[in-house]
Amino acid sequence: MARPVFIVDGSRTPFLKARSGPGPFTPVDLAVQCGRPLLARQPFAPTAFDQVILGCVNVIADEMNPARVAALRLGMGEQMVAFTVQINCGSGMQSIDTGYRYIREGISDLILAGGAEALSHAPLVWPNSGVRWFAGFAGAKGLGAKIAAALKVRPSYFKPIIGLERGLTDPITELNMGQTAEKVGHLFGITRAQSDAYAAESHQRLANAQKQGFLKGEVETAFARDGQFYDHDDGVRPDSTPETLAKLKPVFERPWGQVTAGNSSQITDGASWVILASETAVAKHRLTPKAVILDSQWSALDPSIMGLGPVLSASALLKRNSMTLQDVETWELNEAFATQVLGCLAAWKDEKFCREILGLDGAAGEIDRAKLNVDGGAISLGHPVGTSGNRIVLHLVNAMKRLGTRRGVATECIGGGQGGAMLIEMV
């Protein structure tokens, strides 16, 4: 018999917008910043966990296997097994899903699952021509050979490649993520005005959540080594309106594209953790569960329309649990791009798509926007790639508790043509 898996607590750092140069925190720094207060308030020692699982995409050279580095810095003991998972935008949710399956099958009882990403620390990379020249120069024997090799140098060898830009470009289709969003928008007739209106609403919802204190207890203050502290998501622009966003030029498909810097997710640094527990751990440590994970689903599709991943994964998840879109009371659908979110909503309303792709008898129906991303999303918060899947699960639980709803779904598109979804029920 599969055992129930509970979410008992969680926390995250503020999401900090990447500006010029590396930000104040590395991925492990971020994981430690929100991990310390989370572990400190538990009624058990940090060493009581069975393992640590962390999602991270842009692992930096000084932090190989950041899960293990974070576990040691968090005082979880030298015996703590810790490993890092990577499935692009789904990495933070994959950590939860992997922990969920370990506990469900009776292998573990208490797991710390998270995501950490510092996109501002993405490296600059030498071009291959420069690497080959340097290798030839280093391998040259004798002064004459060294001089001959040095004379072959060209200025272009030292022109850096932006690693993040390449990382956000699909290697199969050669489309960057913004271009895939443009394609989804084209397929479903999403207009620029609709995208800008959605983006403005995301900022206004996050600004309201901050003002009303809805994120209290979820966002932990992060303290940098220079003494500065960060206590809120700093990418929010409360004054955003469809009219102001309409003034921005397209970024990826000029001049007629609709994806702009204003209706896209922001390049951001941040980390998030959730604590997963079995019934045995709940009883042993006298924990109070917040929610139970009912099911999860991963799906895959054409990388050029990766933004539709949530439609496939969430639909399969609901079908297996004999549920419809209308049975879900609260949704977190990661806002990679406004156009992409709107494309997903349009796909569920499209009868032909639902019949031919989802295998349904007709259109799946409409998701009430009042139930979707109630406190904003990645457009206003930012999208630290390895973290976002963890954050949307954490926030879904907290939002459902506040709203008094029972069942929710967290779902996301994944670069490379995949989608993930998780079904959560409040306890």
Coordinates of N, CA and C in Angstrom, one line a residue, residues 120-263:
S120 N 22.0 35.2 -11.9 CA 22.9 36.3 -12.0 C 24.4 35.8 -12.0
H121 N 24.6 34.6 -11.6 CA 25.9 33.9 -11.5 C 26.1 33.1 -12.7
A122 N 25.2 33.1 -13.7 CA 25.5 32.3 -14.9 C 26.8 32.8 -15.6
P123 N 27.6 31.9 -16.0 CA 28.9 32.2 -16.5 C 29.0 32.8 -17.9
L124 N 30.1 33.6 -18.2 CA 30.5 33.9 -19.5 C 31.4 32.8 -20.0
V125 N 31.2 32.4 -21.3 CA 31.9 31.2 -21.8 C 32.8 31.6 -22.9
W126 N 34.0 31.1 -23.0 CA 34.9 31.3 -24.2 C 34.3 30.6 -25.4
P127 N 34.4 31.2 -26.6 CA 34.0 30.5 -27.8 C 35.0 29.3 -28.0
N128 N 34.5 28.3 -28.7 CA 35.3 27.1 -29.0 C 36.6 27.5 -29.7
S129 N 36.6 28.4 -30.6 CA 37.8 28.8 -31.3 C 38.8 29.3 -30.3
G130 N 38.4 30.1 -29.3 CA 39.3 30.5 -28.3 C 39.9 29.4 -27.4
V131 N 39.0 28.4 -27.1 CA 39.4 27.3 -26.3 C 40.5 26.5 -27.1
R132 N 40.3 26.3 -28.4 CA 41.2 25.5 -29.2 C 42.6 26.3 -29.3
W133 N 42.5 27.6 -29.4 CA 43.7 28.4 -29.5 C 44.5 28.3 -28.2
F134 N 43.8 28.4 -27.1 CA 44.5 28.3 -25.8 C 45.1 26.9 -25.6
A135 N 44.4 25.9 -26.0 CA 44.9 24.5 -25.9 C 46.2 24.4 -26.7
G136 N 46.2 25.0 -27.9 CA 47.4 24.9 -28.7 C 48.5 25.6 -28.2
F137 N 48.2 26.8 -27.6 CA 49.3 27.6 -27.0 C 49.9 26.9 -25.8
A138 N 49.0 26.4 -24.9 CA 49.4 25.7 -23.7 C 50.3 24.4 -24.1
G139 N 49.9 23.8 -25.2 CA 50.6 22.6 -25.6 C 51.9 22.8 -26.4
A140 N 52.2 24.0 -26.8 CA 53.3 24.3 -27.6 C 54.6 24.1 -26.8
K141 N 55.6 23.4 -27.4 CA 56.8 23.1 -26.7 C 58.0 24.0 -27.2
G142 N 58.6 24.7 -26.3 CA 59.7 25.5 -26.7 C 59.3 27.0 -27.0
L143 N 60.3 27.9 -27.0 CA 60.0 29.3 -27.2 C 59.4 29.6 -28.6
G144 N 60.1 28.9 -29.6 CA 59.6 29.2 -31.0 C 58.2 28.8 -31.2
A145 N 57.9 27.6 -30.7 CA 56.5 27.1 -30.9 C 55.5 28.0 -30.1
K146 N 55.9 28.5 -29.0 CA 55.0 29.4 -28.2 C 54.8 30.6 -29.0
I147 N 55.8 31.2 -29.6 CA 55.7 32.5 -30.3 C 54.8 32.2 -31.6
A148 N 55.0 31.1 -32.3 CA 54.2 30.8 -33.4 C 52.7 30.6 -33.1
A149 N 52.5 30.0 -31.9 CA 51.1 29.8 -31.5 C 50.5 31.1 -31.1
A150 N 51.3 32.0 -30.4 CA 50.8 33.3 -30.0 C 50.4 34.1 -31.2
L151 N 51.1 34.0 -32.3 CA 50.8 34.9 -33.5 C 49.5 34.5 -34.2
K152 N 49.0 33.3 -33.8 CA 47.7 32.9 -34.4 C 46.5 33.4 -33.7
V153 N 46.7 34.1 -32.6 CA 45.6 34.6 -31.8 C 44.7 35.6 -32.6
R154 N 43.4 35.6 -32.4 CA 42.5 36.6 -33.0 C 41.7 37.2 -31.9
P155 N 41.3 38.5 -32.1 CA 40.5 39.1 -31.0 C 39.2 38.4 -30.8
S156 N 38.6 37.8 -31.8 CA 37.3 37.1 -31.7 C 37.4 35.9 -30.7
Y157 N 38.7 35.4 -30.5 CA 38.8 34.3 -29.6 C 38.4 34.6 -28.1
F158 N 38.5 35.9 -27.9 CA 38.2 36.4 -26.5 C 36.8 37.0 -26.3
K159 N 36.0 36.9 -27.3 CA 34.7 37.5 -27.2 C 33.8 36.5 -26.4
P160 N 33.3 36.8 -25.2 CA 32.6 35.8 -24.4 C 31.2 35.6 -25.0
I161 N 30.8 34.4 -24.7 CA 29.4 33.9 -25.0 C 28.6 34.0 -23.7
I162 N 27.4 34.6 -23.7 CA 26.6 34.6 -22.5 C 26.0 33.2 -22.3
G163 N 26.4 32.6 -21.2 CA 26.0 31.2 -20.9 C 24.5 31.1 -20.7
L164 N 23.9 32.1 -20.1 CA 22.5 32.0 -19.8 C 21.7 32.1 -21.1
E165 N 22.2 32.9 -22.1 CA 21.5 33.0 -23.4 C 21.5 31.6 -24.1
R166 N 22.6 31.0 -24.0 CA 22.7 29.6 -24.7 C 21.8 28.6 -23.9
G167 N 21.8 28.8 -22.6 CA 21.0 27.8 -21.7 C 19.6 28.0 -21.9
L168 N 19.1 29.2 -22.4 CA 17.7 29.4 -22.6 C 17.3 29.2 -24.1
T169 N 18.2 28.6 -24.8 CA 18.0 28.3 -26.2 C 17.9 26.7 -26.4
D170 N 16.8 26.3 -27.0 CA 16.7 24.8 -27.1 C 17.7 24.3 -28.2
P171 N 18.5 23.3 -27.8 CA 19.5 22.8 -28.7 C 19.0 22.0 -29.9
I172 N 17.7 21.6 -29.8 CA 17.2 20.8 -30.9 C 16.5 21.7 -32.0
T173 N 15.7 22.6 -31.5 CA 15.0 23.5 -32.4 C 15.7 24.8 -32.7
E174 N 16.7 25.1 -31.9 CA 17.5 26.4 -31.9 C 16.6 27.6 -31.7
L175 N 15.4 27.4 -31.1 CA 14.6 28.5 -30.7 C 14.8 28.8 -29.2
N176 N 14.9 30.1 -28.9 CA 15.0 30.5 -27.5 C 13.6 30.4 -26.9
M177 N 13.6 30.5 -25.6 CA 12.3 30.3 -24.9 C 11.2 31.3 -25.3
G178 N 11.7 32.5 -25.5 CA 10.8 33.6 -26.0 C 10.2 33.3 -27.3
Q179 N 10.9 32.7 -28.2 CA 10.4 32.3 -29.5 C 9.4 31.2 -29.4
T180 N 9.6 30.3 -28.5 CA 8.6 29.2 -28.3 C 7.3 29.8 -27.8
A181 N 7.4 30.9 -27.0 CA 6.2 31.5 -26.5 C 5.5 32.2 -27.6
E182 N 6.2 32.8 -28.5 CA 5.6 33.5 -29.7 C 4.9 32.5 -30.5
K183 N 5.4 31.3 -30.7 CA 4.8 30.2 -31.5 C 3.4 29.8 -30.8
V184 N 3.5 29.6 -29.5 CA 2.2 29.3 -28.8 C 1.2 30.3 -29.0
G185 N 1.6 31.6 -28.8 CA 0.7 32.7 -29.0 C 0.1 32.7 -30.4
H186 N 0.9 32.4 -31.4 CA 0.4 32.4 -32.8 C -0.6 31.3 -33.0
L187 N -0.3 30.1 -32.4 CA -1.2 29.0 -32.6 C -2.6 29.2 -32.1
F188 N -2.7 30.0 -31.0 CA -4.0 30.2 -30.3 C -4.5 31.6 -30.4
G189 N -3.9 32.4 -31.2 CA -4.4 33.8 -31.5 C -4.4 34.7 -30.3
I190 N -3.3 34.5 -29.5 CA -3.2 35.4 -28.3 C -2.7 36.8 -28.8
T191 N -3.3 37.8 -28.4 CA -2.9 39.2 -28.8 C -1.9 39.8 -27.9
R192 N -1.2 40.8 -28.4 CA -0.3 41.6 -27.5 C -1.1 42.3 -26.4
A193 N -2.2 42.8 -26.7 CA -3.0 43.5 -25.6 C -3.4 42.5 -24.5
Q194 N -3.8 41.3 -24.9 CA -4.1 40.3 -23.9 C -2.9 39.9 -23.0
S195 N -1.7 39.8 -23.6 CA -0.5 39.5 -22.9 C -0.1 40.6 -21.9
D196 N -0.2 41.8 -22.4 CA 0.1 43.0 -21.5 C -0.9 43.1 -20.4
A197 N -2.1 42.8 -20.6 CA -3.1 42.9 -19.5 C -2.9 41.9 -18.5
Y198 N -2.5 40.7 -18.9 CA -2.2 39.6 -18.0 C -1.0 39.9 -17.2
A199 N 0.0 40.5 -17.8 CA 1.3 40.8 -17.1 C 1.0 41.9 -16.0
A200 N 0.3 42.9 -16.4 CA -0.1 44.0 -15.5 C -0.8 43.4 -14.2
E201 N -1.7 42.5 -14.5 CA -2.5 41.9 -13.4 C -1.6 41.1 -12.5
S202 N -0.5 40.4 -13.0 CA 0.4 39.7 -12.2 C 1.1 40.6 -11.2
H203 N 1.6 41.7 -11.7 CA 2.3 42.7 -10.9 C 1.3 43.2 -9.8
Q204 N 0.1 43.5 -10.2 CA -0.8 44.1 -9.2 C -1.2 43.1 -8.1
R205 N -1.3 41.8 -8.5 CA -1.6 40.8 -7.6 C -0.5 40.6 -6.6
L206 N 0.7 40.6 -7.0 CA 1.8 40.4 -6.1 C 2.0 41.6 -5.2
A207 N 1.8 42.8 -5.8 CA 1.9 44.0 -4.9 C 0.8 44.0 -3.8
N208 N -0.4 43.5 -4.2 CA -1.4 43.4 -3.2 C -1.1 42.3 -2.1
A209 N -0.5 41.2 -2.6 CA -0.1 40.2 -1.6 C 0.9 40.7 -0.6
Q210 N 1.9 41.5 -1.1 CA 2.9 42.0 -0.3 C 2.3 43.0 0.7
K211 N 1.4 43.8 0.2 CA 0.7 44.9 1.0 C -0.1 44.2 2.1
Q212 N -0.8 43.2 1.8 CA -1.7 42.5 2.7 C -1.0 41.6 3.7
G213 N 0.2 41.3 3.4 CA 1.0 40.4 4.3 C 0.7 38.9 4.0
F214 N 0.3 38.6 2.8 CA 0.0 37.2 2.4 C 1.2 36.4 2.4
L215 N 2.4 37.0 2.2 CA 3.6 36.2 2.0 C 4.3 36.0 3.4
K216 N 3.8 36.6 4.4 CA 4.4 36.5 5.7 C 4.5 35.0 6.1
G217 N 5.6 34.5 6.6 CA 5.7 33.1 7.0 C 6.2 32.3 5.8
E218 N 6.1 32.8 4.6 CA 6.6 32.1 3.4 C 8.0 32.6 3.0
V219 N 8.1 33.9 3.0 CA 9.4 34.6 2.6 C 10.3 34.9 3.8
E220 N 11.5 34.4 3.8 CA 12.4 34.6 4.9 C 13.4 35.7 4.5
T221 N 13.8 36.6 5.4 CA 14.7 37.6 5.0 C 16.1 37.0 4.8
A222 N 16.8 37.5 3.7 CA 18.1 37.0 3.4 C 19.1 38.0 3.8
F223 N 20.2 37.6 4.4 CA 21.3 38.6 4.9 C 22.5 38.3 4.1
A224 N 23.0 39.3 3.4 CA 24.3 39.2 2.6 C 25.5 39.4 3.5
R225 N 26.6 39.0 3.0 CA 27.9 39.1 3.8 C 28.3 40.6 4.0
D226 N 27.8 41.5 3.2 CA 28.2 42.9 3.4 C 27.2 43.6 4.4
G227 N 26.3 42.8 5.0 CA 25.4 43.4 6.0 C 24.0 43.8 5.4
Q228 N 23.9 43.9 4.1 CA 22.6 44.2 3.5 C 21.6 43.1 3.7
F229 N 20.3 43.5 3.8 CA 19.3 42.4 3.9 C 18.3 42.6 2.9
Y230 N 17.6 41.5 2.5 CA 16.6 41.5 1.5 C 15.4 40.8 2.0
D231 N 14.2 41.5 2.1 CA 13.1 41.0 2.8 C 11.8 40.9 1.9
H232 N 12.0 41.2 0.6 CA 10.8 41.1 -0.3 C 11.2 40.8 -1.7
D233 N 10.3 40.3 -2.5 CA 10.6 40.1 -4.0 C 10.7 41.5 -4.6
D234 N 11.8 41.8 -5.2 CA 12.1 43.1 -5.6 C 11.8 43.4 -7.1
G235 N 11.3 42.5 -7.8 CA 11.0 42.7 -9.2 C 9.6 43.2 -9.5
V236 N 8.8 43.3 -8.5 CA 7.4 43.8 -8.7 C 7.3 45.2 -9.1
R237 N 6.4 45.5 -10.0 CA 6.2 46.9 -10.5 C 4.7 47.2 -10.3
P238 N 4.3 47.8 -9.1 CA 2.9 48.0 -8.9 C 2.2 49.0 -9.8
D239 N 3.0 49.8 -10.5 CA 2.5 50.8 -11.4 C 2.3 50.3 -12.8
S240 N 2.5 49.0 -13.0 CA 2.4 48.4 -14.3 C 0.9 48.5 -14.8
T241 N 0.7 48.9 -16.0 CA -0.7 48.9 -16.6 C -0.5 48.4 -18.0
P242 N -1.6 47.9 -18.6 CA -1.6 47.5 -20.0 C -1.0 48.6 -20.9
E243 N -1.4 49.9 -20.5 CA -0.9 51.0 -21.4 C 0.6 51.2 -21.3
T244 N 1.2 51.1 -20.1 CA 2.6 51.3 -20.0 C 3.4 50.1 -20.6
L245 N 2.8 48.9 -20.4 CA 3.5 47.8 -21.0 C 3.4 47.7 -22.5
A246 N 2.4 48.4 -23.1 CA 2.2 48.4 -24.5 C 3.3 49.2 -25.2
K247 N 4.0 50.0 -24.4 CA 5.1 50.9 -25.0 C 6.4 50.1 -25.3
L248 N 6.5 48.9 -24.7 CA 7.7 48.2 -24.8 C 7.8 47.5 -26.2
K249 N 9.0 47.3 -26.7 CA 9.2 46.7 -28.0 C 9.3 45.2 -27.8
P250 N 8.9 44.4 -28.8 CA 9.2 43.0 -28.8 C 10.6 42.7 -28.7
V251 N 11.0 41.6 -28.0 CA 12.4 41.2 -27.7 C 12.8 40.2 -28.7
F252 N 12.0 39.2 -29.0 CA 12.5 38.0 -29.7 C 12.1 38.0 -31.2
E253 N 11.0 38.6 -31.6 CA 10.5 38.5 -33.0 C 10.1 39.9 -33.4
R254 N 11.1 40.7 -33.7 CA 10.9 42.1 -34.1 C 10.5 42.2 -35.6
P255 N 9.6 43.1 -36.0 CA 8.9 44.1 -35.1 C 7.5 43.6 -34.7
W256 N 7.1 42.4 -35.2 CA 5.7 42.1 -35.0 C 5.4 41.2 -33.9
G257 N 6.4 40.7 -33.2 CA 6.2 39.8 -32.0 C 5.5 40.5 -30.9
Q258 N 5.0 39.7 -29.9 CA 4.3 40.2 -28.8 C 5.0 39.9 -27.5
V259 N 6.0 39.1 -27.4 CA 6.7 38.9 -26.2 C 7.7 39.9 -25.9
T260 N 7.6 40.7 -24.8 CA 8.4 41.8 -24.4 C 9.0 41.5 -23.1
A261 N 10.0 42.3 -22.6 CA 10.5 42.2 -21.3 C 9.4 42.4 -20.2
G262 N 8.4 43.1 -20.6 CA 7.3 43.4 -19.6 C 6.3 42.3 -19.4
N263 N 6.1 41.4 -20.4 CA 5.2 40.3 -20.2 C 5.9 39.0 -20.2

